[in-house]
XYZ file of C-alpha atoms in Angstrom:
527
model
C 25.457 54.935 66.591
C 24.514 51.367 65.826
C 20.962 52.527 64.984
C 22.329 55.176 62.610
C 24.498 52.613 60.800
C 21.489 50.310 60.500
C 19.325 53.094 59.074
C 22.099 54.106 56.662
C 22.482 50.511 55.483
C 18.748 50.170 54.881
C 18.701 53.495 53.019
C 21.580 52.363 50.803
C 19.859 49.075 49.960
C 16.574 50.839 49.172
C 18.443 53.344 46.980
C 20.199 50.588 45.075
C 16.950 48.757 44.536
C 15.268 51.987 43.451
C 18.044 52.694 40.945
C 18.027 49.094 39.653
C 14.358 48.285 39.202
C 15.119 44.891 37.677
C 17.553 43.757 40.367
C 15.142 41.159 41.711
C 13.820 40.169 38.255
C 16.369 37.459 37.632
C 16.414 35.177 34.585
C 16.506 31.478 35.511
C 19.718 29.868 34.315
C 18.707 26.301 35.111
C 16.083 25.925 32.375
C 15.218 27.116 28.877
C 13.226 30.341 28.958
C 12.119 32.858 26.392
C 14.610 35.366 27.765
C 17.654 33.222 27.017
C 16.303 31.230 24.048
C 15.043 32.342 20.638
C 18.216 34.295 19.947
C 19.927 32.434 17.114
C 19.203 30.315 14.070
C 20.556 27.368 16.057
C 17.773 27.916 18.620
C 15.258 27.794 15.791
C 16.654 24.487 14.569
C 16.617 22.975 18.074
C 13.005 24.056 18.602
C 11.922 22.590 15.280
C 13.689 19.341 16.145
C 11.460 19.033 19.204
C 8.397 18.646 16.943
C 9.748 15.782 14.834
C 9.007 13.080 17.467
C 5.311 13.690 16.734
C 5.767 11.731 13.504
C 4.541 8.156 13.483
C 7.057 5.368 13.898
C 6.462 1.709 14.566
C 2.852 2.472 15.499
C 1.976 2.385 11.779
C 1.598 -1.369 12.319
C -0.985 -0.701 15.004
C -3.253 1.134 12.547
C -3.231 -1.755 10.081
C -3.418 -4.132 13.043
C -7.027 -3.122 13.699
C -8.146 -3.617 10.089
C -8.897 -6.604 7.894
C -5.235 -6.817 6.774
C -3.709 -7.758 10.108
C -4.903 -9.143 13.396
C -3.455 -8.561 16.818
C -1.963 -11.969 17.479
C -1.632 -11.753 21.254
C -5.118 -12.205 22.737
C -4.094 -10.508 25.961
C -3.072 -7.327 24.130
C -5.495 -4.456 24.744
C -5.612 -3.685 21.008
C -7.845 -6.712 20.517
C -10.647 -4.879 22.316
C -10.869 -2.358 19.487
C -10.940 -5.066 16.814
C -13.710 -6.883 18.621
C -15.768 -3.768 19.256
C -15.123 -3.728 22.991
C -13.389 -0.350 23.116
C -14.860 2.268 25.451
C -14.471 5.977 26.061
C -11.950 5.045 28.766
C -9.749 2.865 26.512
C -6.081 3.756 26.822
C -5.373 3.753 23.076
C -8.058 6.320 22.364
C -6.552 8.588 25.000
C -2.857 8.095 24.186
C -3.333 8.972 20.506
C -5.161 12.163 21.480
C -2.612 13.097 24.136
C 0.420 12.474 21.928
C -1.106 14.455 19.081
C -1.826 17.521 21.178
C 1.606 17.393 22.772
C 3.045 17.628 19.282
C 0.662 20.442 18.389
C 1.648 22.346 21.539
C 5.317 22.125 20.564
C 4.532 23.267 17.045
C 2.441 26.174 18.331
C 5.182 27.249 20.738
C 7.584 27.281 17.826
C 5.290 29.358 15.606
C 4.488 31.758 18.468
C 8.139 32.532 19.174
C 10.212 31.965 16.059
C 9.861 35.576 14.910
C 11.557 36.758 18.114
C 14.845 35.671 16.566
C 16.635 38.627 15.024
C 18.261 36.881 12.115
C 19.159 38.194 8.692
C 18.643 34.814 7.019
C 14.861 34.983 6.589
C 14.998 32.228 4.018
C 16.351 29.840 6.653
C 13.725 30.983 9.178
C 10.979 30.323 6.637
C 12.439 26.921 5.871
C 12.156 25.882 9.514
C 8.649 27.348 9.661
C 7.731 25.214 6.673
C 8.984 22.092 8.417
C 6.963 22.752 11.565
C 3.837 23.708 9.625
C 4.091 20.410 7.730
C 4.497 18.492 10.979
C 1.499 20.238 12.532
C -0.593 19.483 9.440
C 0.514 15.834 9.635
C -0.779 15.624 13.202
C -4.098 17.302 12.452
C -4.701 15.049 9.448
C -4.366 11.995 11.665
C -6.489 13.507 14.435
C -9.478 14.244 12.243
C -9.272 10.843 10.518
C -9.458 9.216 13.945
C -11.854 11.505 15.822
C -13.595 13.739 13.264
C -14.141 17.284 14.563
C -11.366 18.202 17.012
C -10.245 21.487 18.569
C -8.149 23.432 16.050
C -5.536 25.143 18.207
C -2.872 27.158 16.407
C -1.362 29.221 19.238
C -0.206 28.461 22.749
C -2.997 28.371 25.324
C -3.006 28.096 29.106
C -4.735 25.507 31.273
C -7.891 27.528 31.765
C -8.266 28.146 28.040
C -7.778 24.431 27.514
C -10.821 23.754 29.693
C -13.111 25.658 27.345
C -11.968 24.850 23.799
C -14.592 23.331 21.524
C -14.476 21.033 18.530
C -13.836 22.704 15.174
C -15.824 21.487 12.150
C -13.764 19.084 10.089
C -14.171 21.191 6.934
C -12.381 24.103 8.602
C -9.505 21.863 9.648
C -9.119 20.503 6.106
C -8.945 24.104 4.869
C -6.333 24.911 7.504
C -4.237 21.892 6.509
C -4.427 22.890 2.850
C -3.349 26.466 3.583
C -0.516 25.378 5.876
C 0.909 22.896 3.395
C 0.567 25.255 0.446
C 2.598 27.874 2.300
C 5.090 25.324 3.599
C 5.705 24.014 0.090
C 6.540 27.538 -1.070
C 9.156 27.942 1.653
C 10.747 24.499 1.490
C 13.357 23.222 -0.966
C 13.145 19.697 -2.342
C 16.591 18.943 -0.917
C 16.700 19.735 2.795
C 19.508 17.625 4.286
C 17.293 14.742 5.397
C 14.697 17.029 6.987
C 11.166 17.718 5.777
C 11.322 19.178 2.289
C 9.013 20.474 -0.396
C 8.192 16.955 -1.529
C 6.845 16.006 1.910
C 4.665 19.126 2.110
C 3.211 18.538 -1.353
C 2.737 14.788 -0.856
C 1.015 15.342 2.484
C -1.187 17.960 0.837
C -2.075 15.448 -1.884
C -2.939 12.867 0.788
C -5.008 15.319 2.813
C -6.925 16.566 -0.209
C -7.630 12.983 -1.311
C -8.897 12.068 2.145
C -11.063 15.195 2.319
C -12.608 14.680 -1.115
C -10.896 17.652 -2.761
C -9.823 15.524 -5.683
C -8.747 18.289 -8.029
C -6.382 19.735 -5.431
C -5.084 16.232 -4.634
C -4.296 15.533 -8.277
C -2.594 18.903 -8.720
C -0.334 18.459 -5.689
C 0.609 14.922 -6.713
C 1.247 15.993 -10.317
C 3.595 18.755 -9.165
C 5.775 16.132 -7.476
C 5.575 13.826 -10.488
C 6.596 16.635 -12.840
C 9.510 17.693 -10.617
C 11.501 14.571 -11.478
C 13.012 14.578 -7.983
C 11.617 11.215 -6.890
C 11.417 7.808 -8.555
C 10.493 4.248 -7.630
C 13.233 2.162 -6.048
C 13.709 -0.929 -8.231
C 13.810 -3.545 -5.440
C 10.525 -3.676 -3.502
C 11.827 -5.993 -0.780
C 14.963 -3.955 -0.071
C 12.889 -0.792 0.007
C 12.089 -1.792 3.617
C 15.567 -3.026 4.562
C 18.710 -1.179 5.625
C 19.959 -1.476 2.058
C 17.147 0.696 0.767
C 17.272 3.542 3.285
C 17.241 7.113 1.950
C 16.654 5.982 -1.627
C 15.002 7.911 -4.454
C 11.490 6.828 -3.451
C 11.581 8.099 0.131
C 9.798 11.414 0.602
C 9.451 11.327 4.392
C 10.704 8.793 6.922
C 10.968 8.663 10.690
C 14.683 8.202 11.225
C 16.160 5.812 13.778
C 19.651 4.614 14.685
C 20.929 1.483 16.418
C 21.955 2.096 20.075
C 21.060 5.790 19.852
C 17.423 6.028 18.825
C 16.316 2.455 18.210
C 12.965 0.688 18.049
C 11.735 -2.884 18.449
C 9.745 -3.496 15.279
C 11.782 -6.615 14.487
C 11.022 -8.214 17.855
C 7.371 -7.189 17.496
C 6.446 -8.533 14.057
C 9.157 -11.036 13.073
C 8.336 -14.760 13.323
C 8.521 -15.982 16.900
C 11.402 -18.349 16.077
C 13.543 -15.392 15.007
C 13.173 -13.138 18.017
C 15.642 -14.625 20.492
C 13.110 -15.151 23.240
C 11.051 -12.026 22.485
C 7.380 -12.538 21.788
C 7.258 -11.678 18.070
C 4.217 -12.022 15.809
C 2.339 -9.181 17.490
C 0.491 -8.413 14.257
C 0.016 -11.166 11.676
C -1.476 -11.030 8.159
C -4.861 -12.522 7.445
C -6.209 -14.380 4.424
C -7.952 -11.170 3.345
C -4.718 -9.400 2.434
C -3.092 -12.548 1.017
C -6.028 -13.056 -1.355
C -5.812 -9.438 -2.535
C -2.499 -10.099 -4.311
C -3.173 -11.104 -7.934
C -1.400 -13.781 -9.908
C 1.792 -12.880 -11.732
C -0.290 -12.618 -14.896
C -2.220 -9.753 -13.275
C -5.503 -11.628 -12.869
C -7.210 -11.865 -9.450
C -7.122 -15.314 -7.893
C -10.897 -15.726 -8.202
C -10.727 -15.326 -11.990
C -11.199 -18.768 -13.584
C -8.491 -17.910 -16.113
C -5.912 -16.849 -13.497
C -4.319 -20.261 -13.003
C -4.661 -20.069 -9.219
C -4.167 -23.422 -7.484
C -5.528 -23.576 -3.905
C -3.209 -26.516 -3.210
C -0.231 -24.305 -4.122
C -1.679 -20.904 -3.233
C 1.554 -18.923 -3.216
C 2.960 -19.985 -6.563
C 3.003 -17.585 -9.530
C 1.652 -14.703 -7.449
C 2.403 -10.975 -7.510
C 6.051 -10.854 -6.348
C 5.134 -8.291 -3.691
C 3.362 -11.041 -1.740
C 6.545 -12.962 -0.949
C 8.423 -9.682 -0.502
C 5.931 -8.483 2.129
C 4.843 -11.679 3.906
C 6.599 -14.771 5.255
C 5.097 -17.724 3.347
C 5.400 -21.259 4.693
C 7.840 -23.465 2.818
C 8.967 -20.557 0.617
C 10.406 -17.621 2.501
C 13.943 -17.809 3.956
C 14.278 -16.829 7.611
C 16.849 -14.399 8.992
C 18.707 -17.313 10.627
C 19.026 -19.093 7.263
C 16.233 -21.624 7.773
C 12.915 -21.820 5.939
C 9.677 -20.468 7.345
C 7.223 -23.223 8.279
C 3.834 -22.864 9.952
C 1.716 -25.916 9.089
C -0.047 -27.005 12.311
C 1.108 -30.249 13.885
C 4.541 -30.191 12.254
C 7.967 -29.292 13.573
C 8.080 -26.207 11.356
C 9.936 -23.171 12.648
C 6.726 -21.326 13.559
C 4.014 -23.953 13.421
C 0.608 -22.572 14.330
C -0.111 -23.127 18.051
C 3.457 -24.267 18.779
C 3.552 -21.444 21.361
C 1.161 -18.723 22.463
C 3.402 -16.276 20.577
C 3.632 -18.068 17.224
C 1.468 -16.832 14.394
C -2.154 -17.888 14.670
C -2.833 -17.218 10.989
C 0.150 -19.056 9.508
C 1.653 -15.809 8.164
C 4.092 -13.179 9.420
C 4.923 -9.673 8.245
C 8.206 -9.535 6.311
C 8.416 -5.771 5.735
C 10.949 -4.176 8.106
C 12.255 -7.577 9.241
C 15.942 -7.266 8.359
C 18.356 -10.122 9.065
C 20.838 -7.562 10.401
C 18.584 -7.200 13.474
C 18.443 -10.927 14.180
C 21.148 -10.868 16.874
C 19.622 -7.898 18.706
C 15.920 -7.829 17.811
C 14.926 -4.982 20.120
C 17.603 -2.621 18.832
C 16.599 -1.876 15.255
C 17.689 1.310 13.555
C 15.614 0.891 10.408
C 13.951 4.091 9.279
C 10.152 3.865 9.086
C 8.740 5.095 5.792
C 5.830 7.527 6.125
C 5.517 8.976 2.615
C 6.969 7.470 -0.544
C 6.654 8.137 -4.239
C 4.455 5.093 -4.955
C 1.757 6.611 -2.738
C 1.942 9.859 -4.704
C 1.380 7.986 -7.980
C -1.592 6.118 -6.554
C -3.008 9.302 -5.009
C -2.850 10.993 -8.390
C -4.556 8.043 -10.072
C -7.315 7.768 -7.460
C -8.029 11.494 -7.499
C -8.325 11.533 -11.293
C -10.575 8.467 -11.213
C -12.881 10.129 -8.680
C -12.992 13.184 -10.952
C -14.034 10.920 -13.818
C -10.933 11.863 -15.813
C -9.754 8.474 -17.056
C -6.971 9.660 -19.339
C -3.684 7.981 -20.189
C -1.905 9.606 -17.219
C -4.089 7.584 -14.831
C -3.144 4.268 -16.379
C 0.492 5.358 -16.593
C 0.636 6.181 -12.857
C -0.842 2.833 -11.822
C 1.296 0.884 -14.263
C 4.453 2.596 -13.078
C 3.786 1.094 -9.653
C 2.865 -2.310 -11.038
C 5.925 -2.457 -13.255
C 8.586 -1.722 -10.690
C 11.652 -3.709 -11.762
C 11.193 -6.351 -9.040
C 7.433 -6.665 -9.611
C 6.643 -6.407 -13.344
C 2.918 -7.109 -13.380
C 1.136 -6.678 -16.716
C -0.171 -3.211 -17.452
C -3.751 -2.207 -16.765
C -5.293 -1.049 -20.037
C -8.458 0.870 -20.959
C -9.722 -2.292 -22.605
C -9.568 -4.104 -19.254
C -10.874 -1.277 -17.063
C -12.583 1.512 -18.922
C -15.194 2.738 -16.436
C -14.879 4.784 -13.295
C -16.143 1.890 -11.191
C -13.736 -0.660 -12.687
C -10.780 1.709 -12.309
C -11.839 2.515 -8.760
C -11.606 -1.195 -7.981
C -8.164 -1.381 -9.613
C -6.623 1.548 -7.747
C -8.118 0.555 -4.399
C -6.669 -2.933 -4.632
C -3.350 -1.551 -5.813
C -3.204 0.680 -2.730
C -4.068 -2.260 -0.519
C -1.171 -4.438 -1.696
C 1.452 -1.823 -2.562
C 1.038 -0.026 0.776
C 0.279 -3.087 2.910
C 1.383 -2.859 6.558
C 2.390 0.804 6.192
C -0.473 2.311 8.190
C -2.860 3.277 5.363
C -5.568 0.651 5.496
C -7.459 2.003 8.543
C -8.034 5.384 6.950
C -8.735 3.888 3.514
C -11.566 1.643 4.665
C -12.996 4.548 6.640
C -12.981 7.070 3.797
C -14.255 4.480 1.283
C -17.011 3.538 3.767
C -16.372 -0.191 3.364
C -15.344 -1.049 6.928
C -18.670 -2.697 7.767
C -18.167 -4.966 4.749
C -14.556 -6.049 5.356
C -14.173 -5.999 9.138
C -16.847 -8.133 10.858
C -16.551 -11.850 11.359
C -13.945 -14.442 12.237
C -10.531 -13.749 10.620
C -9.169 -16.509 8.432
C -5.570 -17.601 8.058
C -3.702 -19.791 5.611
C -4.945 -22.865 3.786
C -2.755 -25.954 3.906
C -2.820 -29.584 2.842
C -2.969 -32.049 5.715
C -1.434 -35.530 5.823
C -4.438 -37.042 4.054
C -4.246 -34.599 1.167
C -7.213 -32.545 2.341
C -7.298 -28.780 2.005
C -7.677 -27.245 5.481
C -8.593 -23.655 6.266
C -7.237 -22.017 9.443
C -10.007 -20.108 11.172
C -9.357 -17.952 14.224
C -12.521 -19.012 16.010
C -13.365 -17.126 19.165
C -11.957 -13.880 17.801
C -15.022 -12.381 16.156
C -14.296 -8.894 14.874
C -17.031 -6.303 15.019
C -17.748 -2.995 13.292
C -20.780 -0.825 13.983
C -21.179 1.663 11.087
C -23.289 3.905 13.304
C -20.407 4.284 15.759
C -17.041 2.907 14.683
C -16.121 5.162 11.789
C -14.837 7.547 14.454
C -13.124 6.925 17.749
C -14.643 8.497 20.864
C -13.355 11.699 22.372
C -11.413 10.294 25.350
C -13.352 10.339 28.609
C -10.457 11.961 30.502
C -10.529 14.934 28.098
C -14.267 15.429 28.515
C -13.943 15.274 32.284
C -11.483 18.181 32.095
C -13.450 20.071 29.456
C -17.221 19.638 29.419
C -17.434 21.802 26.273
C -16.140 18.849 24.217
C -19.065 16.967 22.725
C -18.974 13.199 22.142
C -19.143 11.266 18.868
C -22.331 9.378 18.002
C -22.769 6.014 19.687
C -20.117 6.531 22.355
């Protein structure tokens, strides 16, 4: 009898299983899976949010920190190896940039692979989120190819084995992909998008990408579309543009958003003068004489012009106002604690050169993004980091038109709009002063250098202009000051020779760890 009951029980179980084929195919309820996600428009928004962290943040200072504009002030920081030409295929920075980029691309690809599973009547909203993610993916690829050249163009989710066999895609194909993605994204996105990526960001990024790739006509067209829209305008106060007061103003096209206590960063404690960081190191990246000398006099003339009125004994007087708004200048700039910035060696100034291992070695500190509101808690800044702003669009338009040889009045107007911001008011550039392509090229390149200083542009600019071997090598110089005997003294950062090999250093190496996993990835020349 017991055997019969056992057989009957087994038969019943088998019958139930046979009738319910999916009984053992359970859906995990302890994790996000395709079966329980991708159901609602809210799921789409959450998935798109996961791609936003791929945007740059405080690392924009790192990019300028390995150029002629800034130097890495802490000699024990690994970034100095890259400046000095000591980087190798095993360097951590080369790998982390690659890894972070492809993590962002994987998230974007997962989104694009699955978003159409959502059965939602609001296709306009779906397309809007698609446009955001496509713009983010294009942003990542733009940075990747500017750093590494040809890279694998991956636009769908792949598994581990596929990842071991991908090859590098020619850079021209990736530029075309970026252009197509951003053109479509711009069609789907509105200008106003509740603080998220909008049409302006897609168009401005397209203008940037086309400028970098040498498609100057397309760059000018994308920039002009933004200019003609009337949506964006220059913020009148250049200094406050990078302070809490200027957040989310009319000039901001795309920013990485942060919040105190919730999603904070430590840019204040990284770049502020050492005396203002409450025991933090500070002065991680400090300006060099090269960027200081790029700022013209208030009369618009370069400091090496005999008619400029430049006085080497008072080098910061009557200069382009953006200099003092971007850089702490000894004896001039007020400090967050109310004191006055002082760096002359051998004095009791607030940040005298060599007073500590952390004080500025050049005699300068970055002032952008150093807000006095962060003084009491320097590692808890909520300042948004600007990634695209209207001034860049104007300068992109001007540069593209100059490269096309189209020196019409719109080119001068775009440059002069930047120069004549209410808090700057430099004299206009006129055709009489700069009438040739070469002279205007010099004007717009210097304008980019000073207007966009310390915002992460310089590394890619000196690469695409092919001038890195001219501006990078040698010992960086700092400030000039008058010693106790009335002599003019030049600070020189001896022992920190920077190097740039034009046969190798215009591209970073494909990280060694990636090539160990995938032997199909070829290496860049010289590495």
